[in-house]
């Protein structure tokens, strides 16, 4: 080809590109009714009053998550988060719980999220198979401190986060989706929870809410390889640190006047086509304003993995009816649904190892936070002796009852006596809720050893009077170590 011919072809191509119709970045193929209803609801959440009973539940979950963050600061994932902050983050407007550090909202959300899920202390939402508090509260707190919002605004932002992120996963199929997919529902729900909460903190209108959800969808990631994590560090990142960071990032991008796709949930190449083609999108807005997901989220009585809650409740109930000592026990049979049992079967981490925690419960007659995190005790001869008595049975009949996690515990004593308990509503679940005092007692046990008893009491008081807090930054001295 001659040089003249080549230049002519190049010019023609350039002309055709110039004359081609342009498409604006934010132009979409229309918007579905679910997105319209969802974003209208989200944009009004900042000023929408909450029913009194929902506000009470929200305070329980805020306190429980702050306690998880503070106690988590002393666990290996919390220490890892602090190493990251020391090495990479400059001082900023947001608090790092349990430390004297501050950082940018994005970095603080990441660190506090990892701390909140540094173990199995934080709350959990069974229908979406997620831990909403550990991503939602760190995101709302980090951006809330940055913008100086008041306590009522913070309370409503957190409540909205629970409503949005959990519904995304429920629309994808909820528990069934989680069992059939290698994707992590924990990180998916968490990213949308944190993004919705941060967007509410920022006070966006409905159009900007659409763009926040778009950037949340683009950051949606995580898969269940976290089950191989033996130190809970990657798990803390996947479940909470990454989603909290993603949520604050989504809000800050839109706050910096970034636009995006108007409806990432419908139209060509949408989010659900990529992740869950059979999604029931109507569930995105099902009973919004009637069914508050924060009131449907479990608070753990025991600071262990969710599948272990029922068995510990059962042993506690059996012992309350007939006292016995560990040495009197010949055998313990624990029955769980197979998919539930898999999560906690002979794990390397004490608080997610069913056999170990049952052994601890037999010996201690309770399961304290300290006991659930004493990894060296997993090699203690007395514990190993009791652990050898524990048999975990994967019961297919219990699988039919999911997502309700039923646990059956049978204890055979050396004298031949057999004791049993069936737990269908774990303490701390919506069907068997903890009282305010129980939530506070748990929080005190987690907070006081790190920041002191006085600060612990002040923080409890501030959370339950959150509507009177004029600037959320006033909580900083109560959640930081001096």
Coordinates of C-alpha atoms in Angstrom, one line a residue:
X1 CA 0.0 0.0 0.0
X2 CA 1.3 3.4 -1.0
X3 CA 1.8 6.0 1.7
X4 CA -0.9 8.3 0.1
X5 CA -3.5 5.5 0.2
X6 CA -2.7 4.7 3.8
X7 CA -3.1 8.3 4.9
X8 CA -6.4 8.5 3.0
X9 CA -7.8 5.4 4.8
X10 CA -6.7 6.8 8.1
X11 CA -8.4 10.1 7.5
X12 CA -11.6 8.4 6.4
X13 CA -11.6 6.3 9.6
X14 CA -11.1 9.4 11.7
X15 CA -14.0 11.1 9.9
X16 CA -16.3 8.2 10.4
X17 CA -15.5 8.2 14.1
X18 CA -16.1 11.9 14.4
X19 CA -19.5 11.7 12.7
X20 CA -20.7 8.7 14.7
X21 CA -23.4 9.5 17.2
X22 CA -22.1 10.0 20.7
X23 CA -23.5 8.4 23.8
X24 CA -23.4 10.1 27.2
X25 CA -21.7 8.3 30.0
X26 CA -24.7 8.2 32.2
X27 CA -27.2 7.4 29.4
X28 CA -29.0 4.1 30.1
X29 CA -31.6 1.9 28.6
X30 CA -34.3 3.1 30.9
X31 CA -35.0 2.5 34.5
X32 CA -36.9 -0.2 36.2
X33 CA -39.6 0.5 38.8
X34 CA -37.6 -1.2 41.5
X35 CA -34.7 1.2 41.1
X36 CA -37.0 4.2 41.2
X37 CA -38.8 3.1 44.3
X38 CA -35.6 2.0 46.0
X39 CA -33.7 5.3 45.3
X40 CA -36.7 7.4 46.3
X41 CA -36.8 5.5 49.6
X42 CA -33.1 5.9 50.1
X43 CA -33.1 9.6 49.4
X44 CA -35.8 10.2 52.0
X45 CA -34.2 8.1 54.7
X46 CA -32.1 10.9 56.2
X47 CA -35.2 12.7 57.6
X48 CA -37.6 9.8 57.9
X49 CA -38.5 9.0 61.5
X50 CA -38.1 5.4 62.6
X51 CA -40.7 3.5 64.5
X52 CA -39.7 3.4 68.2
X53 CA -39.1 -0.3 68.3
X54 CA -37.0 -0.2 65.2
X55 CA -34.9 2.6 66.6
X56 CA -34.4 0.5 69.8
X57 CA -33.2 -2.4 67.7
X58 CA -30.9 -0.1 65.7
X59 CA -29.3 1.1 68.9
X60 CA -28.7 -2.5 70.0
X61 CA -26.9 -3.3 66.7
X62 CA -24.8 -0.1 66.8
X63 CA -23.6 -0.8 70.3
X64 CA -23.0 -4.4 69.5
X65 CA -20.9 -3.4 66.4
X66 CA -18.9 -0.7 68.2
X67 CA -18.2 -3.3 70.9
X68 CA -17.0 -5.7 68.2
X69 CA -14.8 -3.1 66.7
X70 CA -13.2 -2.1 70.1
X71 CA -12.6 -5.7 71.2
X72 CA -11.5 -6.7 67.7
X73 CA -8.7 -4.1 67.9
X74 CA -6.8 -6.5 70.2
X75 CA -7.2 -9.6 68.0
X76 CA -4.9 -10.7 65.2
X77 CA -7.0 -9.2 62.4
X78 CA -7.3 -5.9 64.4
X79 CA -3.6 -5.8 64.8
X80 CA -3.2 -6.5 61.1
X81 CA -5.5 -3.5 60.4
X82 CA -3.4 -1.3 62.6
X83 CA -0.2 -2.3 60.8
X84 CA -1.8 -1.3 57.6
X85 CA -2.9 2.1 59.0
X86 CA 0.6 2.8 60.4
X87 CA 2.3 1.9 57.2
X88 CA -0.1 3.5 54.7
X89 CA -2.5 6.0 56.2
X90 CA -2.0 9.6 57.1
X91 CA -3.9 11.3 60.0
X92 CA -7.5 12.1 59.0
X93 CA -11.0 13.0 60.1
X94 CA -12.1 9.4 61.1
X95 CA -11.4 7.3 64.2
X96 CA -9.7 4.0 64.3
X97 CA -11.5 2.1 67.2
X98 CA -9.5 0.9 70.1
X99 CA -6.4 2.9 69.1
X100 CA -5.2 6.5 69.2
X101 CA -5.1 6.6 65.3
X102 CA -7.1 8.6 62.9
X103 CA -7.3 8.2 59.1
X104 CA -9.2 9.2 56.0
X105 CA -12.8 8.0 55.9
X106 CA -11.9 5.3 53.3
X107 CA -8.9 3.9 55.4
X108 CA -10.9 4.1 58.7
X109 CA -13.8 2.2 57.2
X110 CA -11.4 -0.5 56.1
X111 CA -9.7 -0.8 59.4
X112 CA -12.8 -0.6 61.6
X113 CA -14.6 -3.1 59.3
X114 CA -11.8 -5.7 59.8
X115 CA -11.9 -5.1 63.5
X116 CA -15.6 -5.5 63.7
X117 CA -15.3 -8.9 62.1
X118 CA -12.0 -9.8 63.7
X119 CA -13.9 -12.7 65.1
X120 CA -17.5 -14.0 65.4
X121 CA -18.7 -11.3 67.8
X122 CA -20.7 -9.2 65.3
X123 CA -24.3 -9.6 64.2
X124 CA -25.6 -11.7 61.4
X125 CA -28.5 -11.7 59.0
X126 CA -29.7 -15.2 58.2
X127 CA -31.9 -14.6 55.1
X128 CA -29.0 -12.8 53.3
X129 CA -26.2 -14.9 54.8
X130 CA -24.3 -11.8 55.7
X131 CA -22.9 -9.8 58.7
X132 CA -24.4 -6.3 58.0
X133 CA -23.3 -4.4 61.1
X134 CA -19.6 -5.0 60.6
X135 CA -19.6 -3.1 57.2
X136 CA -22.5 -0.7 57.7
X137 CA -21.6 0.9 61.1
X138 CA -17.9 1.4 60.2
X139 CA -18.8 3.1 56.9
X140 CA -21.5 5.3 58.4
X141 CA -19.2 6.3 61.3
X142 CA -16.2 7.1 59.1
X143 CA -18.1 9.3 56.7
X144 CA -20.3 10.6 59.4
X145 CA -17.2 11.9 61.3
X146 CA -15.8 13.4 58.1
X147 CA -19.0 15.3 57.5
X148 CA -20.0 16.0 61.2
X149 CA -23.5 14.5 61.1
X150 CA -25.7 14.3 64.1
X151 CA -26.7 11.1 66.0
X152 CA -30.3 10.9 64.6
X153 CA -28.9 11.1 61.0
X154 CA -26.3 8.4 61.9
X155 CA -29.0 6.1 63.3
X156 CA -31.2 6.4 60.2
X157 CA -28.2 5.9 57.8
X158 CA -27.2 2.7 59.6
X159 CA -30.8 1.4 59.5
X160 CA -31.0 2.1 55.8
X161 CA -27.8 0.2 55.1
X162 CA -29.3 -2.9 56.6
X163 CA -32.4 -2.5 54.5
X164 CA -30.6 -2.2 51.2
X165 CA -27.7 -4.5 51.2
X166 CA -29.5 -7.5 52.6
X167 CA -32.3 -7.1 50.1
X168 CA -29.8 -7.2 47.2
X169 CA -28.7 -10.7 48.3
X170 CA -32.3 -11.8 49.0
X171 CA -33.2 -10.7 45.5
X172 CA -30.4 -12.9 44.2
X173 CA -31.8 -15.9 46.0
X174 CA -30.7 -15.4 49.6
X175 CA -29.5 -18.6 51.4
X176 CA -30.2 -20.8 48.3
X177 CA -27.9 -18.5 46.2
X178 CA -25.2 -18.7 48.8
X179 CA -25.3 -22.5 48.9
X180 CA -25.2 -22.8 45.1
X181 CA -22.5 -20.2 44.4
X182 CA -18.8 -19.7 45.2
X183 CA -19.5 -16.0 45.5
X184 CA -19.5 -14.5 49.0
X185 CA -22.9 -13.2 50.0
X186 CA -21.2 -11.6 53.0
X187 CA -19.1 -9.3 50.9
X188 CA -21.9 -8.6 48.4
X189 CA -24.5 -7.6 51.0
X190 CA -21.9 -5.7 53.0
X191 CA -20.8 -3.6 50.0
X192 CA -24.4 -2.5 49.3
X193 CA -25.2 -2.1 53.0
X194 CA -22.2 0.2 53.5
X195 CA -22.8 2.1 50.2
X196 CA -26.4 2.8 51.1
X197 CA -25.5 3.9 54.6
X198 CA -22.7 6.2 53.4
X199 CA -24.9 7.6 50.7
X200 CA -27.5 8.5 53.4
X201 CA -24.8 10.1 55.5
X202 CA -23.9 12.2 52.4
X203 CA -27.6 13.2 52.0
X204 CA -27.8 12.4 48.3
X205 CA -30.9 12.9 46.2
X206 CA -32.5 10.0 44.4
X207 CA -30.4 10.4 41.2
X208 CA -27.2 10.3 43.1
X209 CA -28.4 7.3 45.0
X210 CA -28.6 5.5 41.6
X211 CA -25.0 6.2 40.9
X212 CA -23.9 5.1 44.4
X213 CA -25.6 1.8 43.8
X214 CA -23.8 1.6 40.4
X215 CA -20.4 2.0 41.9
X216 CA -21.3 -0.4 44.7
X217 CA -22.2 -3.0 42.0
X218 CA -18.9 -2.4 40.2
X219 CA -17.0 -3.1 43.5
X220 CA -19.1 -6.1 44.4
X221 CA -16.6 -9.0 44.8
X222 CA -15.4 -11.8 47.1
X223 CA -15.7 -15.5 47.0
X224 CA -15.8 -18.3 49.5
X225 CA -12.1 -19.2 49.4
X226 CA -12.1 -17.3 52.7
X227 CA -13.1 -20.6 54.3
X228 CA -9.4 -21.6 54.0
X229 CA -8.3 -18.6 56.1
X230 CA -7.0 -19.9 59.4
X231 CA -6.3 -16.5 61.0
X232 CA -9.6 -14.7 60.3
X233 CA -7.6 -11.9 58.7
X234 CA -8.8 -12.4 55.1
X235 CA -12.3 -13.2 56.4
X236 CA -12.3 -9.9 58.2
X237 CA -11.4 -8.1 55.0
X238 CA -13.9 -10.0 52.8
X239 CA -16.8 -9.8 55.2
X240 CA -16.4 -6.3 56.5
X241 CA -13.2 -4.3 55.8
X242 CA -13.5 -4.4 52.0
X243 CA -17.3 -3.8 51.9
X244 CA -17.0 -0.8 54.4
X245 CA -14.2 0.7 52.3
X246 CA -16.2 0.1 49.1
X247 CA -19.3 1.8 50.5
X248 CA -17.4 5.0 51.6
X249 CA -15.6 5.0 48.2
X250 CA -18.9 4.8 46.3
X251 CA -20.3 7.8 48.3
X252 CA -17.2 9.9 48.0
X253 CA -16.9 9.4 44.2
X254 CA -20.5 10.6 43.8
X255 CA -19.9 13.4 46.2
X256 CA -17.0 14.5 44.0
X257 CA -19.6 14.8 41.1
X258 CA -19.0 11.5 39.4
X259 CA -22.0 10.2 37.6
X260 CA -22.8 6.7 36.5
X261 CA -25.4 4.3 35.1
X262 CA -28.9 5.2 36.2
X263 CA -30.0 1.6 36.8
X264 CA -27.4 -1.0 37.3
X265 CA -30.0 -3.6 38.2
X266 CA -31.9 -3.6 34.9
X267 CA -31.3 -3.2 31.2
X268 CA -28.4 -4.7 29.1
X269 CA -25.5 -6.2 30.9
X270 CA -27.0 -5.4 34.3
X271 CA -25.7 -6.6 37.7
X272 CA -28.1 -9.4 38.2
X273 CA -27.4 -10.8 34.7
X274 CA -23.8 -11.0 35.7
X275 CA -24.2 -12.5 39.2
X276 CA -27.7 -14.0 39.5
X277 CA -29.7 -14.3 36.3
X278 CA -32.6 -15.8 38.1
X279 CA -32.9 -12.9 40.6
X280 CA -36.3 -11.8 41.7
X281 CA -35.8 -8.0 41.5
X282 CA -39.1 -7.2 43.1
X283 CA -37.5 -8.3 46.4
X284 CA -35.2 -5.2 46.2
X285 CA -38.2 -3.2 47.5
X286 CA -40.3 -5.8 49.2
X287 CA -42.0 -4.2 52.2
X288 CA -39.6 -1.3 52.3
X289 CA -40.7 0.9 55.2
X290 CA -42.6 -2.0 56.7
X291 CA -40.1 -4.7 57.3
X292 CA -36.8 -3.3 58.7
X293 CA -34.0 -5.7 58.3
X294 CA -32.1 -4.4 61.2
X295 CA -34.9 -5.8 63.4
X296 CA -34.5 -9.2 61.6
X297 CA -30.8 -9.4 62.3
X298 CA -29.3 -11.7 65.0
X299 CA -27.2 -10.4 67.9
X300 CA -25.0 -13.2 69.2
X301 CA -25.3 -14.1 72.8
X302 CA -22.1 -16.1 72.5
X303 CA -19.0 -14.7 70.8
X304 CA -18.7 -17.6 68.4
X305 CA -19.7 -18.4 64.8
X306 CA -23.4 -18.4 64.1
X307 CA -23.7 -22.2 63.7
X308 CA -22.3 -22.8 67.2
X309 CA -24.9 -20.5 68.9
X310 CA -27.7 -23.1 68.9
X311 CA -25.5 -26.0 70.4
X312 CA -24.2 -23.7 73.1
X313 CA -27.8 -22.6 73.9
X314 CA -28.8 -26.2 74.1
X315 CA -26.1 -27.2 76.5
X316 CA -26.8 -24.2 78.7
X317 CA -30.5 -25.1 78.7
X318 CA -29.8 -28.8 79.5
X319 CA -27.6 -27.8 82.4
X320 CA -30.2 -25.4 83.8
X321 CA -32.5 -28.4 84.1
X322 CA -30.0 -30.9 85.4
X323 CA -26.6 -30.0 86.7
X324 CA -23.6 -32.1 85.7
X325 CA -19.8 -31.9 85.5
X326 CA -17.7 -32.5 82.4
X327 CA -16.2 -35.7 83.8
X328 CA -19.7 -37.2 84.1
X329 CA -20.2 -36.8 80.3
X330 CA -19.7 -39.9 78.2
X331 CA -20.7 -38.6 74.8
X332 CA -22.2 -35.5 73.2
X333 CA -24.0 -35.6 69.8
X334 CA -24.7 -32.4 68.0
X335 CA -27.0 -32.4 65.0
X336 CA -26.9 -29.6 62.4
X337 CA -27.9 -29.3 58.8
X338 CA -25.0 -30.4 56.6
X339 CA -24.3 -27.0 55.0
X340 CA -24.3 -25.4 58.5
X341 CA -22.1 -28.1 60.0
X342 CA -19.5 -27.7 57.3
X343 CA -18.7 -24.1 58.4
X344 CA -17.7 -25.1 61.9
X345 CA -16.5 -28.7 61.7
X346 CA -13.1 -29.1 63.3
X347 CA -11.9 -25.6 62.3
X348 CA -8.5 -24.3 63.3
X349 CA -9.9 -21.1 64.9
X350 CA -11.4 -21.6 68.4
X351 CA -14.5 -19.4 68.0
X352 CA -15.6 -21.2 64.8
X353 CA -14.7 -24.7 65.9
X354 CA -17.8 -26.4 67.2
X355 CA -16.1 -29.4 68.8
X356 CA -13.7 -27.1 70.7
X357 CA -16.4 -24.7 71.9
X358 CA -18.6 -27.5 73.1
X359 CA -15.6 -28.9 75.1
X360 CA -15.1 -25.4 76.6
X361 CA -18.8 -25.1 77.4
X362 CA -18.7 -28.5 79.2
X363 CA -15.7 -27.4 81.3
X364 CA -16.4 -23.8 82.0
X365 CA -20.3 -24.0 82.0
X366 CA -20.2 -20.9 79.8
X367 CA -18.4 -19.6 76.8
X368 CA -16.7 -16.3 77.5
X369 CA -15.1 -13.9 75.0
X370 CA -11.7 -14.8 76.4
X371 CA -12.3 -18.5 76.1
X372 CA -13.5 -18.2 72.6
X373 CA -10.3 -16.5 71.5
X374 CA -7.7 -18.6 73.5
X375 CA -6.1 -20.5 70.7
X376 CA -3.4 -22.1 72.8
X377 CA -6.2 -23.7 74.8
X378 CA -7.1 -25.8 71.8
X379 CA -4.1 -27.9 72.7
X380 CA -4.9 -28.2 76.4
X381 CA -5.2 -31.8 77.6
X382 CA -8.4 -31.2 79.5
X383 CA -10.1 -29.6 76.5
X384 CA -8.9 -32.3 74.1
X385 CA -10.3 -34.9 76.5
X386 CA -13.8 -33.3 76.3
X387 CA -13.5 -32.6 72.6
X388 CA -13.0 -36.3 71.9
X389 CA -16.5 -36.9 73.3
X390 CA -18.1 -34.6 70.8
X391 CA -19.7 -36.1 67.7
X392 CA -21.1 -33.7 65.0
X393 CA -23.8 -35.3 62.9
X394 CA -24.8 -33.8 59.5
X395 CA -28.6 -34.2 59.6
X396 CA -30.4 -34.0 56.2
X397 CA -33.7 -33.6 58.0
X398 CA -32.5 -30.3 59.5
X399 CA -31.5 -29.1 56.0
X400 CA -35.2 -29.0 55.1
X401 CA -35.8 -26.4 57.8
X402 CA -33.2 -23.9 56.5
X403 CA -32.7 -20.9 56.6
X404 CA -33.8 -21.6 60.2
X405 CA -30.8 -23.2 61.8
X406 CA -32.1 -25.9 64.1
X407 CA -29.7 -27.5 66.5
X408 CA -30.2 -30.8 68.5
X409 CA -27.8 -31.7 71.3
X410 CA -27.9 -35.1 73.0
X411 CA -25.7 -35.7 76.1
X412 CA -25.1 -39.2 77.4
X413 CA -23.8 -39.3 81.0
X414 CA -21.6 -42.1 82.3
X415 CA -24.5 -43.4 84.5
X416 CA -26.5 -44.0 81.3
X417 CA -28.8 -41.0 81.7
X418 CA -29.5 -39.2 78.4
X419 CA -30.3 -35.5 78.2
X420 CA -31.4 -33.6 75.1
X421 CA -32.5 -30.2 73.8
X422 CA -33.8 -29.0 70.5
X423 CA -33.1 -25.3 69.8
X424 CA -35.3 -23.8 67.1
X425 CA -34.8 -20.1 68.1
X426 CA -31.3 -19.2 69.2
X427 CA -31.0 -16.5 71.9
X428 CA -30.5 -13.2 70.1
X429 CA -32.5 -14.1 67.0
X430 CA -35.7 -12.2 66.2
X431 CA -37.8 -15.1 67.5
X432 CA -35.9 -15.1 70.8
X433 CA -34.4 -11.6 71.2
X434 CA -31.9 -10.5 73.8
X435 CA -33.1 -7.7 76.2
X436 CA -31.4 -4.3 76.3
X437 CA -29.6 -5.4 79.5
X438 CA -28.3 -8.5 77.9
X439 CA -26.9 -6.5 74.9
X440 CA -25.4 -4.0 77.3
X441 CA -23.8 -6.8 79.5
X442 CA -22.2 -8.3 76.4
X443 CA -21.0 -4.9 75.2
X444 CA -19.4 -4.1 78.6
X445 CA -17.5 -7.4 78.6
X446 CA -16.1 -6.4 75.2
X447 CA -15.4 -2.7 75.6
X448 CA -14.2 -2.2 79.2
X449 CA -11.0 -4.3 79.0
X450 CA -9.9 -2.1 76.1
X451 CA -10.9 1.5 76.9
X452 CA -11.9 1.3 80.5
X453 CA -15.1 0.9 82.5
X454 CA -15.9 4.7 82.6
X455 CA -15.7 5.1 78.9
X456 CA -17.7 1.9 78.4
X457 CA -20.5 3.2 80.5
X458 CA -20.4 6.6 78.7
X459 CA -20.5 4.9 75.3
X460 CA -23.5 2.8 76.3
X461 CA -25.3 5.9 77.5
X462 CA -24.5 7.8 74.3
X463 CA -25.7 5.1 72.0
X464 CA -29.0 4.7 73.7
X465 CA -29.4 8.5 73.7
X466 CA -28.1 8.8 70.1
X467 CA -30.8 11.2 69.0
X468 CA -29.4 13.8 71.4
X469 CA -25.9 13.6 70.0
X470 CA -25.3 16.8 68.0
X471 CA -22.1 15.6 66.3
X472 CA -21.2 12.0 65.9
X473 CA -17.5 13.0 66.3
X474 CA -18.2 13.3 70.0
X475 CA -18.1 9.5 70.2
X476 CA -14.4 9.5 69.3
X477 CA -12.9 9.7 72.8
X478 CA -15.3 6.9 74.0
X479 CA -14.1 4.4 71.4
X480 CA -10.4 5.2 71.3
X481 CA -7.7 4.0 73.6
X482 CA -6.0 6.8 75.5

